Coordinates of C-alpha atoms and ligand atoms in Angstrom, one line a residue:
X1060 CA -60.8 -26.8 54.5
X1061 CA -58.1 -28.8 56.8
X1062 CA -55.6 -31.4 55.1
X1063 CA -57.8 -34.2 55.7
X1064 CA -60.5 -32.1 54.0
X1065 CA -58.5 -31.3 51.1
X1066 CA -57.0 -35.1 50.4
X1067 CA -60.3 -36.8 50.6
X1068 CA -62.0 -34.0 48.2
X1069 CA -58.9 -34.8 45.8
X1070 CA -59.8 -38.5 46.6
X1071 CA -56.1 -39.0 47.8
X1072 CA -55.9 -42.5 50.1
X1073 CA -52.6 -41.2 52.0
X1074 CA -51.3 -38.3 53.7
X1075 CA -50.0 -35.4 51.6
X1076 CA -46.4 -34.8 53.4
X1077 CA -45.0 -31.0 53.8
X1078 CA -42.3 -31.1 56.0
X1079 CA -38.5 -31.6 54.6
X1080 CA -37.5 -34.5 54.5
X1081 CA -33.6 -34.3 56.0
X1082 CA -31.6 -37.9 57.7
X1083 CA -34.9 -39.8 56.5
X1084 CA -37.3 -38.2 58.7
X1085 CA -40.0 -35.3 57.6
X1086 CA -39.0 -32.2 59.7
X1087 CA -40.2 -28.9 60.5
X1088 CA -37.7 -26.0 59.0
X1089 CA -34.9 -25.0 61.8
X1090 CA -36.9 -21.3 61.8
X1091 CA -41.1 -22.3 61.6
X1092 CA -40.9 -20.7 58.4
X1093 CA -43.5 -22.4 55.9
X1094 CA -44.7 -21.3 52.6
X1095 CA -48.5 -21.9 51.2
X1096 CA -48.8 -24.5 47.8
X1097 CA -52.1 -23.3 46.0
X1098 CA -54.2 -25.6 44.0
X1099 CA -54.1 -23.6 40.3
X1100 CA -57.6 -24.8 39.2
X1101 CA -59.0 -22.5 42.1
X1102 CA -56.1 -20.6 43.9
X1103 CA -57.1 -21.9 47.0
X1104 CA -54.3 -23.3 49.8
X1105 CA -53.6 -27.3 49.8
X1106 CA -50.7 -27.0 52.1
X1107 CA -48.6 -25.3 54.2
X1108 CA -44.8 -26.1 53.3
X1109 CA -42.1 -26.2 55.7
X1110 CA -39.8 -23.8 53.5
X1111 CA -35.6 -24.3 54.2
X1112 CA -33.4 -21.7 54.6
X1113 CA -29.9 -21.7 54.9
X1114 CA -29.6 -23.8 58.1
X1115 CA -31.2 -26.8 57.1
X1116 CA -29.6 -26.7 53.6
X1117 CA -26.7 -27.2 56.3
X1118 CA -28.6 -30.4 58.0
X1119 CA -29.3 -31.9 54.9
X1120 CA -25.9 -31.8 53.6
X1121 CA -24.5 -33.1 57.1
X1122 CA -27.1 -36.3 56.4
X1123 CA -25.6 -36.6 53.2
X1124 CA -22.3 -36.6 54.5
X1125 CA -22.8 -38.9 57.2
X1126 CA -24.7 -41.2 54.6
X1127 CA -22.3 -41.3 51.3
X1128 CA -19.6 -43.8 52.6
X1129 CA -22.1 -46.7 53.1
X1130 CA -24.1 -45.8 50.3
X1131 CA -21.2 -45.5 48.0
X1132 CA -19.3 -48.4 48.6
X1133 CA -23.0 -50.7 48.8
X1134 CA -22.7 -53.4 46.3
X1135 CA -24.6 -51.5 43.0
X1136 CA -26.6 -54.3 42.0
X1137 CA -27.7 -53.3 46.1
X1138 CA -28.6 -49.8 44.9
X1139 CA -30.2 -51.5 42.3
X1140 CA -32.4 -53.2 43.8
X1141 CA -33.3 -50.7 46.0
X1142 CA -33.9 -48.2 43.3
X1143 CA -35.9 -51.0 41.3
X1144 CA -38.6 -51.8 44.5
X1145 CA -38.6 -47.8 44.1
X1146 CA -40.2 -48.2 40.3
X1147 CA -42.5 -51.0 41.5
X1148 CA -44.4 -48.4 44.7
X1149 CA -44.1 -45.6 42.7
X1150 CA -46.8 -48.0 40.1
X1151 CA -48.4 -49.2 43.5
X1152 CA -49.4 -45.5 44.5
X1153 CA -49.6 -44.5 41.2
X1154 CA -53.2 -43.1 41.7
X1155 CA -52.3 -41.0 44.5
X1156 CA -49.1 -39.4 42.7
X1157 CA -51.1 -38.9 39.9
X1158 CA -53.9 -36.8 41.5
X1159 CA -51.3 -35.3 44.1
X1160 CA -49.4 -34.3 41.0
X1161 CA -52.6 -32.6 39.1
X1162 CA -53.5 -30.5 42.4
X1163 CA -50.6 -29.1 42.9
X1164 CA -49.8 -28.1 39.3
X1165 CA -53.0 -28.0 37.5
X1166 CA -51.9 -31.1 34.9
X1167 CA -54.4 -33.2 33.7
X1168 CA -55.2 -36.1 35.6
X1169 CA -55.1 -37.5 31.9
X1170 CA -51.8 -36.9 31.2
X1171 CA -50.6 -37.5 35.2
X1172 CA -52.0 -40.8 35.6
X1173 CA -50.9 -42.4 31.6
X1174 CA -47.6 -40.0 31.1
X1175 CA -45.9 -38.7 34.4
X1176 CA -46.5 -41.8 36.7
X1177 CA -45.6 -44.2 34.4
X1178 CA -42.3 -42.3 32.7
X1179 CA -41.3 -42.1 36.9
X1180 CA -41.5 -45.4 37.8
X1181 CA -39.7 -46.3 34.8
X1182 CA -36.8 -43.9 34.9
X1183 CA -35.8 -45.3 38.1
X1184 CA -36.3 -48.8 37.0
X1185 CA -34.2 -48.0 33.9
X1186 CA -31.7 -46.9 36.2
X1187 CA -32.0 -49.3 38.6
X1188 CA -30.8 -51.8 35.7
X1189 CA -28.2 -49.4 35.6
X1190 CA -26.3 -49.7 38.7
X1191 CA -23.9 -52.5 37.8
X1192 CA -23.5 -51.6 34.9
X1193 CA -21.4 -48.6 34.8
X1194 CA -18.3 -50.2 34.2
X1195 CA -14.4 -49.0 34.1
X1196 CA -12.1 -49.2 31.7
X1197 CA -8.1 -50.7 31.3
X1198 CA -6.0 -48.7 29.0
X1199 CA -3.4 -50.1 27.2
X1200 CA -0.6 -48.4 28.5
X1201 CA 3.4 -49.2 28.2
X1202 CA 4.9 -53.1 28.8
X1203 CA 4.7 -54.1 32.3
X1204 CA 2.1 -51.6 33.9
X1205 CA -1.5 -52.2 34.3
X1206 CA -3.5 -48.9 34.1
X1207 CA -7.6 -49.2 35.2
X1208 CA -10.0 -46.1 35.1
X1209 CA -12.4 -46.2 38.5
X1210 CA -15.6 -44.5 37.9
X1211 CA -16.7 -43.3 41.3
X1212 CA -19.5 -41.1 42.3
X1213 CA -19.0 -37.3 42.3
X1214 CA -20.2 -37.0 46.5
X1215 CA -22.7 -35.0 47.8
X1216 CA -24.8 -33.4 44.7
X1217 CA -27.4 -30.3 45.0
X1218 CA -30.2 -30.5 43.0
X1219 CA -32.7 -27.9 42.0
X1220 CA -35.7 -28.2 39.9
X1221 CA -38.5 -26.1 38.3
X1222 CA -42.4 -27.2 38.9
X1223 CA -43.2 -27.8 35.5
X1224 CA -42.9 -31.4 35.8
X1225 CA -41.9 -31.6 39.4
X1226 CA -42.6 -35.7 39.8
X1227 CA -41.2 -37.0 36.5
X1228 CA -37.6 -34.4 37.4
X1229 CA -37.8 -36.0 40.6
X1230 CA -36.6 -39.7 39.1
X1231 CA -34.5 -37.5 36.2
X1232 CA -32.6 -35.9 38.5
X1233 CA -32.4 -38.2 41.7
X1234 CA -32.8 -41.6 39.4
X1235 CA -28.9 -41.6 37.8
X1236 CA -27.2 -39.6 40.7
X1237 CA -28.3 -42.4 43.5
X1238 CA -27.7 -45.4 40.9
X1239 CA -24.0 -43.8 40.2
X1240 CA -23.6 -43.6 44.2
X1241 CA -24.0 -40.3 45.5
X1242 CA -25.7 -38.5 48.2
X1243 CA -28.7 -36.1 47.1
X1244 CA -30.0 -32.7 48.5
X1245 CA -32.5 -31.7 46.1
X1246 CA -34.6 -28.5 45.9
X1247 CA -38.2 -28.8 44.5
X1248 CA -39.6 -25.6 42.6
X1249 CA -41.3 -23.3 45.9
X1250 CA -44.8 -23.8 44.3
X1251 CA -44.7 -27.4 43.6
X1252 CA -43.2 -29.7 46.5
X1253 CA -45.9 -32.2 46.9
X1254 CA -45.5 -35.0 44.8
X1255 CA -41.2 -34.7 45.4
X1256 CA -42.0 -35.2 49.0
X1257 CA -44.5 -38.1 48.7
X1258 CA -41.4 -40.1 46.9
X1259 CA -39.4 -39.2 49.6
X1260 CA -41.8 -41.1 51.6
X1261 CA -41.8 -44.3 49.2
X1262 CA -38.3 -44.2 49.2
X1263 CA -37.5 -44.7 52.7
X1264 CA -40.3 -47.4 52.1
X1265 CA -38.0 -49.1 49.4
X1266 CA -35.1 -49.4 52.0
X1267 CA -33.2 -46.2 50.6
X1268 CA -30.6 -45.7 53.7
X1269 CA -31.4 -42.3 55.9
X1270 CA -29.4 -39.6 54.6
X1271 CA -28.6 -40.5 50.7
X1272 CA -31.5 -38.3 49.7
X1273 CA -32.8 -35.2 51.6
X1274 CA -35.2 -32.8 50.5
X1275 CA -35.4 -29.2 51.1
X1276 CA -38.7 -27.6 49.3
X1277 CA -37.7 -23.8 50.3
X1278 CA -37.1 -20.5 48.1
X1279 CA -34.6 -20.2 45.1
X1280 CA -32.7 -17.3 46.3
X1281 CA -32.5 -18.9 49.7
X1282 CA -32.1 -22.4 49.7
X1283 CA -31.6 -23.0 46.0
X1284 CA -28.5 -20.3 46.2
X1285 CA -27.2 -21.8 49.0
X1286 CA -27.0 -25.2 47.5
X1287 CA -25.8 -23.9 44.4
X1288 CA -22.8 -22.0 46.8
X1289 CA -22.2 -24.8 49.3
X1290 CA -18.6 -25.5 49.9
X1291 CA -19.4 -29.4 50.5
X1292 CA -22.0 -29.5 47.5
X1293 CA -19.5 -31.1 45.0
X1294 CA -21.5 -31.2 41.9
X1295 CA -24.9 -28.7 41.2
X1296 CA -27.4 -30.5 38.1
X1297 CA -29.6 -27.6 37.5
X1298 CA -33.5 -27.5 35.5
X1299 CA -35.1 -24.3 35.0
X1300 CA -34.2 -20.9 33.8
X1301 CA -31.6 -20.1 31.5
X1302 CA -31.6 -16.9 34.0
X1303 CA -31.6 -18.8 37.2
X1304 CA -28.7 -21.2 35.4
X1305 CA -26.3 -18.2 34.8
X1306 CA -26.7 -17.1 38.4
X1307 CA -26.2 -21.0 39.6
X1308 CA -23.0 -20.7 37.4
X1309 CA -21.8 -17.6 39.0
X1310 CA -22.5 -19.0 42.6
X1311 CA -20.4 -22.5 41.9
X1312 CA -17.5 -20.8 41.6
X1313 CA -16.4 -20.7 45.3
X1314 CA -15.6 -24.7 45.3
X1315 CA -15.2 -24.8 41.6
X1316 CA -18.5 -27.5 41.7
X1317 CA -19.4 -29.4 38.5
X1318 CA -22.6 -27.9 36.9
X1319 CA -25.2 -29.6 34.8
X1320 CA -27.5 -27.4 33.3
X1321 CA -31.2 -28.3 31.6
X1322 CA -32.7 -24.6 30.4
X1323 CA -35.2 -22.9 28.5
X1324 CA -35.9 -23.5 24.4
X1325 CA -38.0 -22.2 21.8
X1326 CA -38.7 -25.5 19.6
X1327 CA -39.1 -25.2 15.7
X1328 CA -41.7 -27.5 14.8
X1329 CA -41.3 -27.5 10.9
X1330 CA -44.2 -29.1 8.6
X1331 CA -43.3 -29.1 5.1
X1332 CA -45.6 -28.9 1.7
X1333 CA -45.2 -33.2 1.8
X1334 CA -45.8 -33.5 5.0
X1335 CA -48.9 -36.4 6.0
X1336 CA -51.1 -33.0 7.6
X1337 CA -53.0 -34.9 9.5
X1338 CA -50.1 -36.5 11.8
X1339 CA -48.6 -33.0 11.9
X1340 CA -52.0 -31.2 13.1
X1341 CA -52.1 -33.6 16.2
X1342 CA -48.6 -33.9 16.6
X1343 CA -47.9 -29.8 16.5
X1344 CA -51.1 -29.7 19.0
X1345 CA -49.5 -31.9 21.3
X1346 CA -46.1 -30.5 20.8
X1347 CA -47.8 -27.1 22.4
X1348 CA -50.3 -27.9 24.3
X1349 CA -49.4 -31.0 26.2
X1350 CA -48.9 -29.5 29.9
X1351 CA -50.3 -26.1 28.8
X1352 CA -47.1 -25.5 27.0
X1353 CA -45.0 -25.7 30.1
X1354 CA -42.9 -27.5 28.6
X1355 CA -39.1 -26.7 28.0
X1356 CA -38.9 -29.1 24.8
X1357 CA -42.4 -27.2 23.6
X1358 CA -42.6 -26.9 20.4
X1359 CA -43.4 -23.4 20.2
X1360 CA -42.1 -21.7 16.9
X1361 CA -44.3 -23.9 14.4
X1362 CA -43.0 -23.4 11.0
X1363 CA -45.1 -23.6 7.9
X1364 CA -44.3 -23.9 4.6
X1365 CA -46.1 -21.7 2.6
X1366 CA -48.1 -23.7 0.4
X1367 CA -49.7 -25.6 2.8
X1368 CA -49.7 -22.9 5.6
X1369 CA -53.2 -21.5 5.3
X1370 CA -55.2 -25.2 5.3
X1371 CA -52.6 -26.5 7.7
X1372 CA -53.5 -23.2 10.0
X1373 CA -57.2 -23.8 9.9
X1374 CA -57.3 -27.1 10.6
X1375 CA -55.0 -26.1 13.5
X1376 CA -56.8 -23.9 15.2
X1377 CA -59.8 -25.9 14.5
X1378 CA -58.0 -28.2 16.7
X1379 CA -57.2 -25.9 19.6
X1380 CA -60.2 -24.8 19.8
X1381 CA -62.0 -27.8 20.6
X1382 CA -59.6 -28.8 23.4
X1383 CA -61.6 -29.2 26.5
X1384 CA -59.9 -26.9 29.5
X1385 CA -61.2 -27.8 33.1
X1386 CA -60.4 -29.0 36.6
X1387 CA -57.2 -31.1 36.2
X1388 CA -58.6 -33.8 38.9
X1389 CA -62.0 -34.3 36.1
X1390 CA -61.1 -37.6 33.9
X1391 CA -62.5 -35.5 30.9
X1392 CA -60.3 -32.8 31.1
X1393 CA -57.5 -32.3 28.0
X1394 CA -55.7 -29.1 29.7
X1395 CA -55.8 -27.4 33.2
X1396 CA -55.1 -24.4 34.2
X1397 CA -51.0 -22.5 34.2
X1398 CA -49.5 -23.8 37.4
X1399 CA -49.8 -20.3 39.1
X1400 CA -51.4 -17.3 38.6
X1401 CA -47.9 -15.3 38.0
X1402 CA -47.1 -17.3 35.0
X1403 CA -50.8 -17.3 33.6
X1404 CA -50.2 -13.1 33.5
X1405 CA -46.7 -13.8 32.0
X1406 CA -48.2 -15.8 29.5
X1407 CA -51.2 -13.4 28.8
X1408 CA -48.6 -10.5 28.2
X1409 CA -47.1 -12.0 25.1
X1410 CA -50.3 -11.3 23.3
X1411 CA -50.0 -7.8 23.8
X1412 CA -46.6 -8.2 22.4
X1413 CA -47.2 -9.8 19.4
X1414 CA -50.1 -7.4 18.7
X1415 CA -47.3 -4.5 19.2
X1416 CA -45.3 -6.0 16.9
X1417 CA -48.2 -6.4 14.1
X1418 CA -48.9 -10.0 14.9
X1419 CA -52.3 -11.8 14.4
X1420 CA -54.2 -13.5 16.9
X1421 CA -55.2 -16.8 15.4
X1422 CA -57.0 -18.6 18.2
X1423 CA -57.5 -17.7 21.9
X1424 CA -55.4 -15.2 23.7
X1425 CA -57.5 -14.7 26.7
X1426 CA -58.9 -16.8 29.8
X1427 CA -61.4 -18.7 29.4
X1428 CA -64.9 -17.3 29.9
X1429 CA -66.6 -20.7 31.7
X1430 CA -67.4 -19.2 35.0
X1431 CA -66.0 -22.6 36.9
X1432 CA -62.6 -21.5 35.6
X1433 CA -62.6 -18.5 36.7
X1434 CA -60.5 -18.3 39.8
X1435 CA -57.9 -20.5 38.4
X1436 CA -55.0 -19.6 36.4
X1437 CA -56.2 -20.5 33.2
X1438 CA -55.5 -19.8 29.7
X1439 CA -56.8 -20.8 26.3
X1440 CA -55.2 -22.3 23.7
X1441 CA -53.2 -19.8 21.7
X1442 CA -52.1 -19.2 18.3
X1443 CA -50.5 -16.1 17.2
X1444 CA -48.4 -15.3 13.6
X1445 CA -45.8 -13.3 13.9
X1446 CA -44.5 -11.2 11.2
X1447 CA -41.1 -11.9 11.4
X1448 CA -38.8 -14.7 13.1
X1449 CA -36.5 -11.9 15.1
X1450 CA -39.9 -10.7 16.4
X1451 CA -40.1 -11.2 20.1
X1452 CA -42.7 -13.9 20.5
X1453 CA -41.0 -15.9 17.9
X1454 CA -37.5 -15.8 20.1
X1455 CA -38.3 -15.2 24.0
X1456 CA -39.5 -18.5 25.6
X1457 CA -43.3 -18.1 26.5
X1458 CA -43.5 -21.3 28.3
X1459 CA -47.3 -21.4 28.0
X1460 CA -50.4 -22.8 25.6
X1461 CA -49.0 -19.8 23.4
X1462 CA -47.6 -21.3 20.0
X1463 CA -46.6 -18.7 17.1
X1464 CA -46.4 -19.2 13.6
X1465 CA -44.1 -18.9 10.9
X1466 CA -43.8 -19.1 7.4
X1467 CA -41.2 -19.8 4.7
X1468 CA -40.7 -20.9 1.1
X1469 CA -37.2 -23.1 1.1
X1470 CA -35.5 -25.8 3.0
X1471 CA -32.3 -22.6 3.8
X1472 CA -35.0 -20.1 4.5
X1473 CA -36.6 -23.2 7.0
X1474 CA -33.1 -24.2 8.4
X1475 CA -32.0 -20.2 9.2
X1476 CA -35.5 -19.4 11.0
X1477 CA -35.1 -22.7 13.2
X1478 CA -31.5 -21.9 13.9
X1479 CA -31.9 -18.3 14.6
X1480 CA -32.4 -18.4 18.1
X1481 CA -30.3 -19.0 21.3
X1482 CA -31.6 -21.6 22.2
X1483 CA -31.4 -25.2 21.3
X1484 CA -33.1 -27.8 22.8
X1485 CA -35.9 -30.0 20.9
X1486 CA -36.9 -29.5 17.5
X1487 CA -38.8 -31.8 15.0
X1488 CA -39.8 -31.5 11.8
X1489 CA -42.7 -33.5 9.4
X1490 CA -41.6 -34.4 6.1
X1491 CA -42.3 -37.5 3.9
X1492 CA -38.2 -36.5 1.9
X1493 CA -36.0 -38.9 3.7
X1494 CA -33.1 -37.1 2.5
X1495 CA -34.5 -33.8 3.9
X1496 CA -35.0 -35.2 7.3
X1497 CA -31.6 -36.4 7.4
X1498 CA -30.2 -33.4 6.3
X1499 CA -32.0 -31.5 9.2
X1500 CA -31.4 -33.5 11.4
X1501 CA -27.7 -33.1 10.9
X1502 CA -28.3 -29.2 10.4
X1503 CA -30.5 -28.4 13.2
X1504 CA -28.8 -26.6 16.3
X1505 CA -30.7 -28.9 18.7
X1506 CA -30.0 -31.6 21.2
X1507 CA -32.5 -33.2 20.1
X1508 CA -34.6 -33.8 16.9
X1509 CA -38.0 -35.5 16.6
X1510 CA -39.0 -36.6 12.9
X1511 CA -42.6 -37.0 12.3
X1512 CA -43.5 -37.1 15.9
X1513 CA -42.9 -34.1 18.5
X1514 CA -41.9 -34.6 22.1
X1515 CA -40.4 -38.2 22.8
X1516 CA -38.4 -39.3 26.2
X1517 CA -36.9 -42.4 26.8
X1518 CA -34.4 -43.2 30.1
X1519 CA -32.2 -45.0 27.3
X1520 CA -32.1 -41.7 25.1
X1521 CA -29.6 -38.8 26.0
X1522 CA -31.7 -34.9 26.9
X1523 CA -30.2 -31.9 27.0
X1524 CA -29.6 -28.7 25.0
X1525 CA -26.8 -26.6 23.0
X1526 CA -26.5 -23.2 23.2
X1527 CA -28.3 -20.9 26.3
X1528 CA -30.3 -24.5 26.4
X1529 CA -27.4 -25.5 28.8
X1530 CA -25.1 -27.9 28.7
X1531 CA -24.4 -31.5 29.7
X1532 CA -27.1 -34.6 29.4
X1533 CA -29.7 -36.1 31.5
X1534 CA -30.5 -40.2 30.6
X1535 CA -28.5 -42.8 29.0
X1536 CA -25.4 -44.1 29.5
X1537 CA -24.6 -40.4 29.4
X1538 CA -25.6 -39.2 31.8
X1539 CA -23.4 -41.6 34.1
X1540 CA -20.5 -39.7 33.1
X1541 CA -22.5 -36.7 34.2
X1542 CA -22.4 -38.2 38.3
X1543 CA -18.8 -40.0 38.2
X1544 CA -15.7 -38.7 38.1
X1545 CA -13.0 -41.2 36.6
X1546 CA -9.5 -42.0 38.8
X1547 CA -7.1 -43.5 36.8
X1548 CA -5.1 -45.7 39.0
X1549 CA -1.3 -47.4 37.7
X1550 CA 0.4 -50.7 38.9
X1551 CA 3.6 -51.5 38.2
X1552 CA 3.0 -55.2 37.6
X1553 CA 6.8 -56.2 36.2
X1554 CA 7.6 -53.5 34.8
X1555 CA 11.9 -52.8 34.1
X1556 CA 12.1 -49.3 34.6
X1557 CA 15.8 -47.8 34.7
X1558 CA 16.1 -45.9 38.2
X1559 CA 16.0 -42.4 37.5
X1560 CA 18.5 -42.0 39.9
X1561 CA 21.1 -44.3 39.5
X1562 CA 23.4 -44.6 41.7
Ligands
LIG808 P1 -36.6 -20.9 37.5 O1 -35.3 -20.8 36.9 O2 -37.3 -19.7 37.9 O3 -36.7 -21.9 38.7 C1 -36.2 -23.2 38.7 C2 -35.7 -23.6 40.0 O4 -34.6 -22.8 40.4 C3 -36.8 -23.4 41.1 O5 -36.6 -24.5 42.1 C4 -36.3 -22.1 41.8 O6 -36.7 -22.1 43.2 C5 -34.8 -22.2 41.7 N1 -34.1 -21.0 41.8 C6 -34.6 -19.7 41.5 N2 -33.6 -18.8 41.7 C7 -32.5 -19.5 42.1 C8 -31.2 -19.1 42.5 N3 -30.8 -17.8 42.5 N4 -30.3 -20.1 42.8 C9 -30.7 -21.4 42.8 N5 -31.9 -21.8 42.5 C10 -32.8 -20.9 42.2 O7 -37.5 -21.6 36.4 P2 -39.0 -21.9 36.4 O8 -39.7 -20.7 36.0 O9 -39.4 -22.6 37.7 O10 -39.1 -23.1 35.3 C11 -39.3 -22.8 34.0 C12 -38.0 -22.8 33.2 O11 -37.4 -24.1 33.3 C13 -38.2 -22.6 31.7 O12 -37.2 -21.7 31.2 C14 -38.0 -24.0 31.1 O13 -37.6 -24.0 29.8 C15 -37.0 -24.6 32.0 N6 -37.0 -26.0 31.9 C16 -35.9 -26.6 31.3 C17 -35.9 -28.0 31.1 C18 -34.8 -28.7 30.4 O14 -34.7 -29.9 30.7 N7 -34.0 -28.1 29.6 C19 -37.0 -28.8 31.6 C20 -38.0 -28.1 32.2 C21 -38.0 -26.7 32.4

């Protein structure tokens, strides 16, 4: 099928862009050189991708360049505004991003049109409010001298992002950098640049200035390197691997570039003997299997306590079971296929992994056997119990519909399983003991801890992980600090200083 072919079939209304998008126009790479984006459900070819190397990593940050003195000193209630008609397109062509968004990474249509759509447009709304609101401070210094703190933008900043949830990271990453004032060159995962570039197109729509965001969809040991190495890149925010973030780290040491780093986790979802079962059923399920488990805040150790372990178990897998897999683009469907056929066989290899290591599958394990699925990259719903927490599938991030259970017996036993991993990025627990969910919370080695409810986002509510989860916070206020650097600037207003050198 041609493009035309492929968008009407996916009952797309606009064009699906796949050039870069460098100076605010949509460009072929400097070389030719374009890579294929598959549709998961089938494995067939939606797009050829212009695909940056090294030399249009150099174009973009030249737009950026030539952009960020404007853009920087533009009144921020400007930015603003223009980040606020942003939110309201994004809702306007929300149908489009939506199904764009399912084809090229085998979500849910579901989930795409009521979850990712809406959390974009309201991300860059949130920090469209934000704009003129970052404010400096005055420090009370010594008689006679004013002393003001500036917070100005960092400059040109590199972004790079994984294709798990390429269109939401597009407005976590781009949302607070742009309303802070800086320039953008942001890499989207190779296997997922659709949706990134279609906001490309709504921002120059919205009146963003050419140049103050490029996009360069491309490899991540081409362009993502080279952004991450880039002498005028002053600032790298990286998603993804906790792998890829120690090689980003290595390669931002030439220009000593700030680093923001969102990586992997392995979330302990604990449900306790007092727990209301039935929220903690649905809630666990959606904890895993929400995105097929692609999911960095997944919660993928679930922790039983023993008495309730066996009926909470059953009803569980009862659960998964029934979960109806199928084309992301159907209205019906409840979970798609992996988002490429690599990852599915990733995925698929844990189960021979926990078998090695005497665990017992609980509930799927395989592909599905519905011929339709078939040449897609699917998986079923997965439950395995491990026998111990050091075992391999209870620590190494599966990053699928792959969920493994634990036991214990007391709230220390509970608190050392959950805290003995590397990581340390969401966790949640399900309890009716006030005083126990307070004193987890306060225990946990998390940056973030749901109670009674797995999984929550806001713009307003600071993300980010401890630990080889990374370091530094997307959303929030805190996030400001994340893309401003503070210049504290003295006036000597009447000040009687003594002259040093008198004479
Ligand atoms: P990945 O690290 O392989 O790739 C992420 C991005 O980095 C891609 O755009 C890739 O092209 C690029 N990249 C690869 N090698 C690079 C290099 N040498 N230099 C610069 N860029 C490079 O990760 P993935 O498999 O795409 O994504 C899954 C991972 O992302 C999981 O570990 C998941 O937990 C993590 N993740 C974390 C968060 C978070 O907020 N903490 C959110 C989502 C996903």
């Amino acid at each position: 099928m041609n493009l035309a072919d492929i968008q009407a079939a996916a009952g797309l209304r606009t064009p699906i862009r796949h050039q870069l998008f460098i100076g605010g126009r949509f460009v072929d790479a400097a070389d030719g050189q374009t890579l294929a984006t598959l549709n998961p459900h089938d494995n067939s070819t939606i797009a050829e991708v212009a695909m940056a190397g090294r030399e249009d990593v150099d174009r973009a940050v030249a737009a950026a360049e030539a952009a960020l003195p404007a853009w920087s000193r533009m009144a921020a209630a400007d930015r603003g505004r223009i980040l606020l008609r942003l939110a309201d397109l994004i809702e306007a062509n929300g149908g489009d991003l939506a199904r764009l968004e399912s084809l090229d990474t085998g979500h849910p249509l579901r989930d795409t049109r009521t979850l990712d759509v809406p959390r974009t447009a309201e991300c860059f709304r949130y920090f469209g409010g934000m704009a003129d609101k970052v404010l400096g401070d005055v420090v009370p210094v010594e008689a006679g001298f004013l002393n003001y703190l500036l917070r100005e933008p960092v400059g040109i900043v590199g972004q790079v992002v994984p294709w798990n949830f390429p269109l939401m990271f597009t407005s976590w990453k781009m949302a607070p950098a742009l309303a802070a004032g800086n320039c953008i060159v942001l890499k989207p995962a190779e296997i997922t640049p659709l949706t990134t570039l279609k906001i490309a197109e709504l921002m120059r729509e919205a009146g963003l200035p050419d140049g103050v965001v490029n996009i360069v969809p491309g490899l991540g040991n081409v362009a993502g390197q080279y952004i991450a190495e880039h002498p005028r890149i002053a600032k790298i925010a990286f998603t993804g691997s906790t792998a890829t973030g120690r090689r980003i780290v290595q390669a931002s040491a030439g220009n000593l570039k700030k680093v923001q780093l969102e990586l992997g986790g392995k979330g302990p979802n604990i449900v306790f003997d007092d727990a209301n079962l039935a929220a903690a059923v649905n809630g666990s399920a959606f904890a895993i299997f929400h995105n097929q488990g692609q999911a960095c805040i997944a919660g993928s150790r679930l922790m039983l306590h023993e008495r309730i372990a066996d009926e909470f178990l059953e009803r569980f897998a009862a659960l998964a079971k029934s979960i109806r897999l199928g084309n992301p683009l159907d209205e019906r469907t409840e979970m798609g296929p992996l988002t490429s056929a690599q990852h599915r066989d990733r995925v698929l290899s844990y189960v021979e992994v926990a078998k090695e290591q005497g665990g017992a599958v609980v509930a799927g394990g395989k592909a599905p056997a519905d011929p339709a699925l078939a040449a897609g990259c699917y998986v079923e719903p997965t439950i395995v119990k491990a026998r111990d927490y050091k075992d391999r599938v209870a620590q190494e991030e599966v990053f699928g519909p792959f969920v493994t259970a634990l036991t214990f017996k007391t709230d220390d036993e509970a608190l050392a399983i959950a805290n003995g991993t590397d990581y340390g990025l969401g966790s949640g627990l399900w309890t009716c003991n006030i005083q126990r969910a307070h004193r987890f919370a306060r225990d946990l080695h998390a940056g973030m801890v749901w109670i009674n409810t797995y999984k929550r986002v806001n713009p307003g509510s600071p993300f980010g992980g401890v630990g080889l989860s990374g370091y530094g916070r997307e959303m929030g206020f805190e996030v400001m600090r994340e893309y401003t650097q503070v210049k504290s600037v003295w006036v000597n207003i009447d000040a009687q200083v003594a002259p040093w050198y008198a004479r």
